[in-house]
mmCIF file of C-alpha atoms in Angstrom:
data_model
loop_
_atom_site.group_PDB
_atom_site.id
_atom_site.type_symbol
_atom_site.label_atom_id
_atom_site.label_comp_id
_atom_site.label_asym_id
_atom_site.label_seq_id
_atom_site.Cartn_x
_atom_site.Cartn_y
_atom_site.Cartn_z
ATOM 1 C CA MET A 406 106.871 73.895 109.895
ATOM 2 C CA LEU A 407 103.423 73.837 111.731
ATOM 3 C CA PHE A 408 104.245 77.322 113.140
ATOM 4 C CA PHE A 409 105.130 78.629 109.581
ATOM 5 C CA ASN A 410 101.850 77.249 107.900
ATOM 6 C CA LEU A 411 99.798 78.655 110.660
ATOM 7 C CA SER A 412 101.533 81.929 110.551
ATOM 8 C CA ALA A 413 101.075 82.097 106.716
ATOM 9 C CA PHE A 414 97.535 81.169 107.026
ATOM 10 C CA TYR A 415 96.800 84.113 109.436
ATOM 11 C CA PHE A 416 98.953 86.314 107.201
ATOM 12 C CA PHE A 417 96.791 85.712 104.234
ATOM 13 C CA TYR A 418 93.395 85.547 106.002
ATOM 14 C CA PHE A 419 93.839 88.799 107.559
ATOM 15 C CA ALA A 420 95.320 90.111 104.208
ATOM 16 C CA ALA A 421 91.991 89.213 102.605
ATOM 17 C CA VAL A 422 90.027 90.812 105.400
ATOM 18 C CA ALA A 423 91.987 94.139 104.713
ATOM 19 C CA VAL A 424 90.991 94.033 101.009
ATOM 20 C CA TYR A 425 87.447 93.301 102.038
ATOM 21 C CA VAL A 426 87.025 95.816 104.760
ATOM 22 C CA ILE A 427 89.523 98.764 103.598
ATOM 23 C CA PHE A 428 88.992 98.601 99.794
ATOM 24 C CA MET A 429 85.957 97.030 98.800
ATOM 25 C CA PRO A 430 83.563 99.487 100.277
ATOM 26 C CA LYS A 431 85.433 102.221 98.243
ATOM 27 C CA VAL A 432 85.313 100.117 95.132
ATOM 28 C CA LEU A 433 81.489 99.751 95.307
ATOM 29 C CA HIS A 434 81.099 103.430 96.104
ATOM 30 C CA ASP A 435 83.161 104.420 93.144
ATOM 31 C CA ILE A 436 81.087 102.291 90.664
ATOM 32 C CA GLY A 437 77.738 103.657 91.786
ATOM 33 C CA TYR A 438 76.743 101.984 94.925
ATOM 34 C CA THR A 439 74.657 104.004 97.594
ATOM 35 C CA PRO A 440 75.630 103.933 101.000
ATOM 36 C CA SER A 441 72.536 102.064 101.869
ATOM 37 C CA GLN A 442 73.275 99.214 99.398
ATOM 38 C CA ILE A 443 77.015 99.130 100.779
ATOM 39 C CA GLY A 444 75.639 98.743 104.157
ATOM 40 C CA VAL A 445 73.359 95.930 103.203
ATOM 41 C CA ILE A 446 76.164 94.094 101.402
ATOM 42 C CA PHE A 447 78.713 94.362 104.090
ATOM 43 C CA ALA A 448 75.995 93.547 106.755
ATOM 44 C CA LEU A 449 75.854 89.920 105.184
ATOM 45 C CA ALA A 450 79.024 88.627 106.274
ATOM 46 C CA PRO A 451 78.417 89.211 110.170
ATOM 47 C CA LEU A 452 74.787 88.048 109.668
ATOM 48 C CA MET A 453 76.352 84.701 108.195
ATOM 49 C CA ARG A 454 78.612 84.452 111.249
ATOM 50 C CA PHE A 455 75.606 84.745 113.607
ATOM 51 C CA ALA A 456 73.541 82.300 111.718
ATOM 52 C CA THR A 457 75.692 79.738 110.433
ATOM 53 C CA PRO A 458 76.543 77.926 113.707
ATOM 54 C CA PHE A 459 72.952 77.266 114.284
ATOM 55 C CA LEU A 460 73.229 74.874 111.098
ATOM 56 C CA PHE A 461 75.653 72.570 113.167
ATOM 57 C CA LEU A 462 74.025 72.048 116.250
ATOM 58 C CA LYS A 463 72.089 69.007 115.394
ATOM 59 C CA HIS A 464 71.949 68.114 111.594
ATOM 60 C CA ILE A 465 75.392 68.768 110.126
ATOM 61 C CA LYS A 466 78.955 68.050 111.528
ATOM 62 C CA LEU A 467 81.918 70.309 110.890
ATOM 63 C CA ASP A 468 84.161 67.844 109.768
ATOM 64 C CA ARG A 469 87.096 67.714 107.289
ATOM 65 C CA ASN A 470 84.658 67.154 104.044
ATOM 66 C CA ILE A 471 82.693 70.468 105.136
ATOM 67 C CA PHE A 472 85.753 72.381 105.729
ATOM 68 C CA ARG A 473 87.306 71.451 102.411
ATOM 69 C CA LEU A 474 83.775 72.567 100.782
ATOM 70 C CA ALA A 475 83.934 75.854 102.502
ATOM 71 C CA LEU A 476 87.643 76.558 101.241
ATOM 72 C CA PHE A 477 86.824 75.522 97.548
ATOM 73 C CA THR A 478 83.664 77.401 97.604
ATOM 74 C CA SER A 479 85.239 80.587 98.854
ATOM 75 C CA ILE A 480 87.486 80.332 95.752
ATOM 76 C CA PHE A 481 84.462 80.048 93.810
ATOM 77 C CA CYS A 482 82.847 83.344 95.449
ATOM 78 C CA SER A 483 86.132 85.181 94.859
ATOM 79 C CA ILE A 484 85.999 84.364 91.228
ATOM 80 C CA GLY A 485 82.212 85.245 91.148
ATOM 81 C CA PHE A 486 83.139 88.796 92.415
ATOM 82 C CA TYR A 487 84.239 89.443 88.713
ATOM 83 C CA PHE A 488 80.881 88.511 87.404
ATOM 84 C CA THR A 489 78.593 89.918 89.891
ATOM 85 C CA LEU A 490 80.330 93.211 90.831
ATOM 86 C CA HIS A 491 77.886 95.440 88.946
ATOM 87 C CA ASN A 492 74.626 93.649 89.846
ATOM 88 C CA PHE A 493 73.570 94.518 93.425
ATOM 89 C CA TYR A 494 71.474 91.487 93.979
ATOM 90 C CA ALA A 495 73.983 89.029 92.514
ATOM 91 C CA PHE A 496 76.889 90.506 94.376
ATOM 92 C CA MET A 497 74.790 90.407 97.574
ATOM 93 C CA LEU A 498 74.047 86.622 97.187
ATOM 94 C CA ASN A 499 77.811 85.790 96.254
ATOM 95 C CA ASN A 500 78.819 87.763 99.303
ATOM 96 C CA ALA A 501 76.457 85.917 101.531
ATOM 97 C CA LEU A 502 77.837 82.599 100.361
ATOM 98 C CA LEU A 503 81.399 83.721 101.067
ATOM 99 C CA GLY A 504 80.167 84.888 104.497
ATOM 100 C CA VAL A 505 79.014 81.306 105.162
ATOM 101 C CA CYS A 506 82.414 79.867 104.164
ATOM 102 C CA LEU A 507 84.401 82.660 106.185
ATOM 103 C CA SER A 508 82.326 81.842 109.238
ATOM 104 C CA LEU A 509 83.821 78.244 109.132
ATOM 105 C CA ILE A 510 87.301 78.651 107.827
ATOM 106 C CA LEU A 511 89.001 80.666 110.821
ATOM 107 C CA PRO A 512 87.097 78.930 113.732
ATOM 108 C CA TYR A 513 88.337 75.460 112.267
ATOM 109 C CA ILE A 514 92.048 76.540 112.067
ATOM 110 C CA GLU A 515 91.871 78.409 115.384
ATOM 111 C CA VAL A 516 91.096 75.012 116.951
ATOM 112 C CA ILE A 517 94.110 73.368 115.494
ATOM 113 C CA ALA A 518 96.272 76.284 116.442
ATOM 114 C CA LEU A 519 95.180 76.415 119.912
ATOM 115 C CA LYS A 520 95.869 72.720 120.372
ATOM 116 C CA GLU A 521 99.126 72.544 118.594
ATOM 117 C CA LEU A 522 100.710 75.645 119.577
ATOM 118 C CA GLY A 523 99.268 76.242 123.038
ATOM 119 C CA LYS A 524 98.455 79.843 124.267
ATOM 120 C CA ASP A 525 101.840 81.410 124.145
ATOM 121 C CA LYS A 526 102.876 80.335 120.486
ATOM 122 C CA TYR A 527 99.391 80.992 119.344
ATOM 123 C CA GLY A 528 99.730 84.718 120.115
ATOM 124 C CA ARG A 529 102.694 84.878 118.354
ATOM 125 C CA SER A 530 101.477 83.153 115.389
ATOM 126 C CA ARG A 531 98.213 85.148 115.320
ATOM 127 C CA LEU A 532 100.461 88.387 115.166
ATOM 128 C CA TYR A 533 101.186 87.510 111.599
ATOM 129 C CA GLY A 534 97.562 88.364 110.906
ATOM 130 C CA SER A 535 97.818 91.862 111.936
ATOM 131 C CA ILE A 536 101.041 92.060 109.918
ATOM 132 C CA GLY A 537 99.235 90.750 106.729
ATOM 133 C CA PHE A 538 96.473 93.271 107.441
ATOM 134 C CA THR A 539 98.989 96.067 107.343
ATOM 135 C CA VAL A 540 101.063 95.214 104.393
ATOM 136 C CA ILE A 541 97.874 94.894 102.227
ATOM 137 C CA ALA A 542 96.565 98.295 103.628
ATOM 138 C CA LEU A 543 99.849 99.878 102.405
ATOM 139 C CA VAL A 544 100.376 98.148 99.228
ATOM 140 C CA LEU A 545 96.922 98.137 97.675
ATOM 141 C CA ALA A 546 96.540 101.889 98.259
ATOM 142 C CA LYS A 547 99.116 102.412 95.892
ATOM 143 C CA PHE A 548 97.954 100.442 92.984
ATOM 144 C CA LEU A 549 94.227 100.352 93.200
ATOM 145 C CA SER A 550 93.688 102.483 90.148
ATOM 146 C CA GLU A 551 90.597 100.467 89.080
ATOM 147 C CA PRO A 552 88.015 98.196 90.718
ATOM 148 C CA GLN A 553 89.261 95.000 89.209
ATOM 149 C CA ILE A 554 92.774 95.295 91.029
ATOM 150 C CA ALA A 555 90.984 94.842 94.343
ATOM 151 C CA LEU A 556 89.504 91.632 93.070
ATOM 152 C CA HIS A 557 92.739 90.525 91.808
ATOM 153 C CA TYR A 558 94.476 90.993 95.252
ATOM 154 C CA TYR A 559 91.409 89.170 96.887
ATOM 155 C CA LEU A 560 91.377 86.145 94.702
ATOM 156 C CA THR A 561 95.238 85.891 95.112
ATOM 157 C CA VAL A 562 95.327 85.715 98.798
ATOM 158 C CA ASN A 563 92.107 83.444 99.078
ATOM 159 C CA ILE A 564 94.226 80.810 96.959
ATOM 160 C CA PHE A 565 96.961 80.997 99.561
ATOM 161 C CA ILE A 566 94.482 80.807 102.443
ATOM 162 C CA VAL A 567 93.084 77.670 100.767
ATOM 163 C CA PHE A 568 96.737 76.108 100.204
ATOM 164 C CA PHE A 569 97.836 76.617 104.001
ATOM 165 C CA SER A 570 94.561 75.546 105.234
ATOM 166 C CA LEU A 571 94.731 72.043 103.314
ATOM 167 C CA LEU A 572 98.509 71.661 104.703
ATOM 168 C CA LEU A 573 97.109 72.178 108.371
ATOM 169 C CA LEU A 574 94.474 69.492 107.876
ATOM 170 C CA LYS A 575 96.793 66.858 108.816
ATOM 171 C CA HIS A 576 97.001 68.212 112.392
ATOM 172 C CA ASP A 577 93.288 68.219 112.684
ATOM 173 C CA VAL A 578 91.808 65.793 115.412
ATOM 174 C CA GLU A 579 88.377 65.132 116.801
ATOM 175 C CA HIS A 580 87.376 67.261 119.679
ATOM 176 C CA LYS A 581 84.634 66.564 122.100
ATOM 177 C CA ASP A 582 82.146 69.277 123.188
ATOM 178 C CA THR A 583 82.584 70.294 126.837
ATOM 179 C CA ILE A 584 79.171 69.596 128.755
ATOM 180 C CA SER A 585 78.444 71.979 131.742
ATOM 181 C CA SER A 586 76.305 71.060 134.586
ATOM 182 C CA LYS A 587 74.749 74.427 134.820
ATOM 183 C CA PRO A 588 72.418 75.669 131.851
ATOM 184 C CA PHE A 589 73.833 78.430 129.905
ATOM 185 C CA SER A 590 71.930 81.532 130.224
ATOM 186 C CA VAL A 591 72.148 84.832 128.341
ATOM 187 C CA LEU A 592 69.634 86.364 130.755
ATOM 188 C CA GLU A 593 71.711 85.933 133.627
ATOM 189 C CA TYR A 594 73.963 88.696 132.570
ATOM 190 C CA TRP A 595 71.629 90.332 129.804
ATOM 191 C CA PRO A 596 73.217 94.038 130.423
ATOM 192 C CA PHE A 597 76.694 92.655 129.513
ATOM 193 C CA TRP A 598 75.331 91.178 126.454
ATOM 194 C CA LEU A 599 73.532 94.227 125.257
ATOM 195 C CA SER A 600 76.711 96.146 125.915
ATOM 196 C CA LEU A 601 78.667 93.853 123.628
ATOM 197 C CA PHE A 602 75.800 94.034 121.226
ATOM 198 C CA PHE A 603 75.717 98.100 120.966
ATOM 199 C CA MET A 604 79.668 98.353 121.147
ATOM 200 C CA GLN A 605 79.862 96.386 117.779
ATOM 201 C CA ILE A 606 77.008 98.378 116.342
ATOM 202 C CA SER A 607 78.947 101.487 117.180
ATOM 203 C CA PHE A 608 81.861 99.949 114.930
ATOM 204 C CA GLY A 609 79.572 99.761 112.009
ATOM 205 C CA GLY A 610 80.374 103.178 110.683
ATOM 206 C CA PHE A 611 84.033 102.519 111.039
ATOM 207 C CA TYR A 612 84.407 99.035 109.462
ATOM 208 C CA ASN A 613 82.270 99.873 106.683
ATOM 209 C CA PHE A 614 82.671 103.485 105.822
ATOM 210 C CA PHE A 615 85.559 104.999 107.580
ATOM 211 C CA THR A 616 87.672 104.810 104.191
ATOM 212 C CA ILE A 617 84.623 106.591 102.293
ATOM 213 C CA TYR A 618 84.224 108.964 105.147
ATOM 214 C CA GLU A 619 87.835 110.067 105.384
ATOM 215 C CA THR A 620 88.250 110.408 101.530
ATOM 216 C CA GLU A 621 85.169 112.470 101.055
ATOM 217 C CA HIS A 622 86.655 114.990 103.695
ATOM 218 C CA GLY A 623 89.867 115.545 101.739
ATOM 219 C CA ILE A 624 92.064 112.581 102.943
ATOM 220 C CA SER A 625 93.608 110.791 100.281
ATOM 221 C CA LEU A 626 93.282 107.048 99.821
ATOM 222 C CA GLU A 627 96.797 106.427 100.442
ATOM 223 C CA MET A 628 96.759 108.393 103.709
ATOM 224 C CA THR A 629 93.605 106.593 104.779
ATOM 225 C CA SER A 630 95.512 103.267 104.265
ATOM 226 C CA TYR A 631 98.243 104.665 106.604
ATOM 227 C CA LEU A 632 95.467 105.515 109.166
ATOM 228 C CA TRP A 633 94.204 101.865 109.002
ATOM 229 C CA SER A 634 97.863 100.470 109.514
ATOM 230 C CA PHE A 635 98.721 102.795 112.388
ATOM 231 C CA GLY A 636 95.397 101.640 114.088
ATOM 232 C CA VAL A 637 96.614 97.858 113.667
ATOM 233 C CA ILE A 638 100.065 98.800 114.817
ATOM 234 C CA CYS A 639 98.688 100.191 117.973
ATOM 235 C CA GLU A 640 96.520 97.026 118.280
ATOM 236 C CA ILE A 641 99.622 94.883 117.832
ATOM 237 C CA LEU A 642 101.400 96.672 120.673
ATOM 238 C CA MET A 643 98.559 96.557 122.983
ATOM 239 C CA PHE A 644 98.218 92.743 122.374
ATOM 240 C CA TYR A 645 101.886 92.398 123.294
ATOM 241 C CA PHE A 646 102.003 94.484 126.346
ATOM 242 C CA GLN A 647 98.370 94.039 127.915
ATOM 243 C CA ALA A 648 99.214 91.144 130.245
ATOM 244 C CA PRO A 649 99.994 93.297 133.359
ATOM 245 C CA ILE A 650 96.902 95.373 132.682
ATOM 246 C CA LEU A 651 94.500 92.481 132.436
ATOM 247 C CA LYS A 652 95.602 91.450 135.968
ATOM 248 C CA ASN A 653 93.257 94.167 137.294
ATOM 249 C CA ASN A 654 89.329 94.514 137.585
ATOM 250 C CA LEU A 655 88.225 93.311 134.040
ATOM 251 C CA LEU A 656 84.850 95.226 134.329
ATOM 252 C CA ASN A 657 86.677 98.511 134.949
ATOM 253 C CA ILE A 658 88.947 97.763 132.082
ATOM 254 C CA ILE A 659 86.050 97.146 129.752
ATOM 255 C CA LYS A 660 84.260 100.443 131.095
ATOM 256 C CA PHE A 661 87.343 102.452 130.509
ATOM 257 C CA SER A 662 87.773 100.884 126.998
ATOM 258 C CA ILE A 663 84.306 101.613 125.872
ATOM 259 C CA PHE A 664 84.610 105.175 127.452
ATOM 260 C CA LEU A 665 87.698 105.851 125.119
ATOM 261 C CA THR A 666 85.753 104.440 122.332
ATOM 262 C CA VAL A 667 82.912 107.045 122.814
ATOM 263 C CA ILE A 668 85.656 109.672 122.762
ATOM 264 C CA ARG A 669 87.086 108.134 119.661
ATOM 265 C CA TRP A 670 83.808 108.317 117.458
ATOM 266 C CA LEU A 671 82.997 111.849 118.965
ATOM 267 C CA LEU A 672 86.458 113.195 117.732
ATOM 268 C CA LEU A 673 86.009 111.681 114.312
ATOM 269 C CA TYR A 674 82.495 113.398 114.116
ATOM 270 C CA LEU A 675 84.063 116.814 114.947
ATOM 271 C CA TYR A 676 87.325 116.726 113.151
ATOM 272 C CA PRO A 677 86.846 114.450 110.265
ATOM 273 C CA ASP A 678 89.573 116.264 107.971
ATOM 274 C CA ASN A 679 92.140 116.717 110.935
ATOM 275 C CA LEU A 680 94.918 114.373 110.297
ATOM 276 C CA TYR A 681 96.430 114.802 113.897
ATOM 277 C CA VAL A 682 93.302 114.252 115.586
ATOM 278 C CA THR A 683 92.405 111.383 113.241
ATOM 279 C CA PHE A 684 95.684 109.590 113.796
ATOM 280 C CA PHE A 685 94.923 110.202 117.503
ATOM 281 C CA THR A 686 91.643 108.353 117.114
ATOM 282 C CA GLN A 687 93.337 105.260 115.711
ATOM 283 C CA SER A 688 95.596 105.137 118.220
ATOM 284 C CA ILE A 689 92.663 104.459 120.547
ATOM 285 C CA HIS A 690 91.981 101.219 118.530
ATOM 286 C CA ALA A 691 94.542 99.701 120.903
ATOM 287 C CA PHE A 692 91.778 100.088 123.835
ATOM 288 C CA SER A 693 88.452 99.938 121.827
ATOM 289 C CA PHE A 694 89.598 96.709 120.190
ATOM 290 C CA GLY A 695 92.679 95.182 121.427
ATOM 291 C CA LEU A 696 92.297 95.465 125.097
ATOM 292 C CA TYR A 697 88.431 95.453 125.080
ATOM 293 C CA HIS A 698 88.318 92.106 123.135
ATOM 294 C CA SER A 699 90.839 90.349 125.631
ATOM 295 C CA SER A 700 89.204 91.785 128.713
ATOM 296 C CA VAL A 701 85.607 90.581 127.284
ATOM 297 C CA ILE A 702 86.928 87.170 126.538
ATOM 298 C CA ILE A 703 88.601 86.499 129.890
ATOM 299 C CA TYR A 704 85.480 88.123 131.715
ATOM 300 C CA LEU A 705 83.166 85.628 130.241
ATOM 301 C CA TYR A 706 85.651 82.956 131.049
ATOM 302 C CA SER A 707 85.291 83.968 134.662
ATOM 303 C CA ILE A 708 81.504 84.202 134.772
ATOM 304 C CA TYR A 709 80.295 81.220 132.627
ATOM 305 C CA GLU A 710 80.877 77.483 133.594
ATOM 306 C CA ASN A 711 80.094 76.335 129.983
ATOM 307 C CA LYS A 712 83.027 78.601 128.753
ATOM 308 C CA LYS A 713 83.120 77.375 125.129
ATOM 309 C CA LEU A 714 79.421 78.199 124.636
ATOM 310 C CA ALA A 715 79.982 81.545 126.253
ATOM 311 C CA GLN A 716 82.823 82.363 123.636
ATOM 312 C CA GLN A 717 80.537 81.087 120.842
ATOM 313 C CA PHE A 718 77.852 83.463 121.867
ATOM 314 C CA MET A 719 80.298 86.297 122.153
ATOM 315 C CA TYR A 720 81.252 85.962 118.530
ATOM 316 C CA GLY A 721 77.526 85.399 117.457
ATOM 317 C CA VAL A 722 75.987 88.158 119.514
ATOM 318 C CA ALA A 723 78.619 90.850 119.484
ATOM 319 C CA TYR A 724 80.499 90.300 116.102
ATOM 320 C CA GLY A 725 77.638 88.430 114.309
ATOM 321 C CA LEU A 726 74.495 90.081 115.159
ATOM 322 C CA GLY A 727 76.046 93.143 116.449
ATOM 323 C CA GLY A 728 78.123 93.696 113.130
ATOM 324 C CA PHE A 729 75.138 93.060 111.078
ATOM 325 C CA ILE A 730 72.933 95.658 112.561
ATOM 326 C CA GLY A 731 75.863 97.993 112.820
ATOM 327 C CA ALA A 732 76.651 97.693 109.114
ATOM 328 C CA LEU A 733 72.971 98.116 108.116
ATOM 329 C CA VAL A 734 72.410 101.185 110.578
ATOM 330 C CA ALA A 735 75.636 102.823 109.255
ATOM 331 C CA GLY A 736 74.502 102.457 105.789
ATOM 332 C CA TRP A 737 71.045 104.272 106.647
ATOM 333 C CA LEU A 738 72.756 106.849 108.770
ATOM 334 C CA TYR A 739 75.695 107.524 106.421
ATOM 335 C CA GLY A 740 76.612 111.358 106.326
ATOM 336 C CA GLU A 741 78.079 114.146 108.396
ATOM 337 C CA ASN A 742 76.588 112.856 111.575
ATOM 338 C CA LEU A 743 77.663 109.210 111.330
ATOM 339 C CA PHE A 744 80.253 108.976 114.018
ATOM 340 C CA LEU A 745 78.054 111.013 116.130
ATOM 341 C CA TYR A 746 75.597 108.229 115.965
ATOM 342 C CA SER A 747 78.378 105.615 116.444
ATOM 343 C CA SER A 748 79.430 107.671 119.666
ATOM 344 C CA ILE A 749 75.869 107.502 121.004
ATOM 345 C CA PHE A 750 75.902 103.704 120.542
ATOM 346 C CA ALA A 751 78.953 103.191 122.313
ATOM 347 C CA ALA A 752 77.661 105.350 125.225
ATOM 348 C CA ILE A 753 74.765 103.083 125.476
ATOM 349 C CA SER A 754 76.956 100.293 125.567
ATOM 350 C CA LEU A 755 78.872 101.943 128.544
ATOM 351 C CA LEU A 756 75.548 102.365 130.276
ATOM 352 C CA PHE A 757 74.501 98.886 130.223
ATOM 353 C CA VAL A 758 77.969 97.558 131.257
ATOM 354 C CA SER A 759 78.020 100.319 134.155
ATOM 355 C CA THR A 760 75.090 98.485 135.773
ATOM 356 C CA LEU A 761 77.245 95.517 136.438
ATOM 357 C CA LYS A 762 79.002 96.056 139.885
ATOM 358 C CA THR A 763 80.623 92.906 140.938
ATOM 359 C CA GLU A 764 83.223 90.679 138.992
ATOM 360 C CA ARG A 765 84.107 87.132 139.729
ATOM 361 C CA LYS A 766 87.533 85.923 139.934
ATOM 362 C CA ILE A 767 88.785 83.138 137.531
#
């Protein structure tokens, strides 16, 4: 039953991500939001992911009560979408509050999953998140005839997220933080952290404007949803088969994944209306996200003594601050050259990581 509840949580959580990432930018664009406004709105979630953990360093404890508050507030924010959708500032504030909630919900459940399932079963459970993402990407594209439909889907999956999260609370236990004898320092490996940062900036155009970019180049919304789904399928396959690859030099794997990402964005810039090329660029998602993400996590585990703090900084600096800046920059730079800029940011990421010559063994 635990495995089922966790799998269901991941399914609906990443189904909500699919609605938010794939379709909400298109909804806002269709009702008159400018690219800059869309960039600001979708920059808030990663900004909250970066800022929220600092609230829990000294003054607030992330316990069951705070977790329940985050769950029910997320439903409040989902309902709030109906009333704030046509007001930029109200929608922005509602989105910011939702970002705070989401920055607490997933990490809290992840701790339960890792403790109760272990690494092997955890991976199989997390796989259902990718399935949920794909299902929504395929289904909603067929029925999104008006903006309200996307809001209905988001509210529905959010209710399921809360339901299964509450079921999982009985497995919650107290966890003591690991104390390292060596002070944690970002400056010790500053080129690597800058590489993480610029890599996520390069994804700003993809995560926030890929749907708009492709539909404006003559690709239908339904076909764009197939492109999203194909990328996720390639990601799933990489997660399933990547174990032997990760036994090699991690820095070389990271460099290779970033290099392919540079090529990926450059091809999207050169051939935005060519379906064959676009499907090929989506296949690279297996490397630019799947293999890259795993390699980064393991590499950080190998070079830092305080492993937990290293992972927290990874999510904060890369996916938080990098995602925030990436969304803003993508909104400002949106146009025909969007993915040319993305390719340049990925190239800067490759430049920084290439200055690292040695790799520690785990």
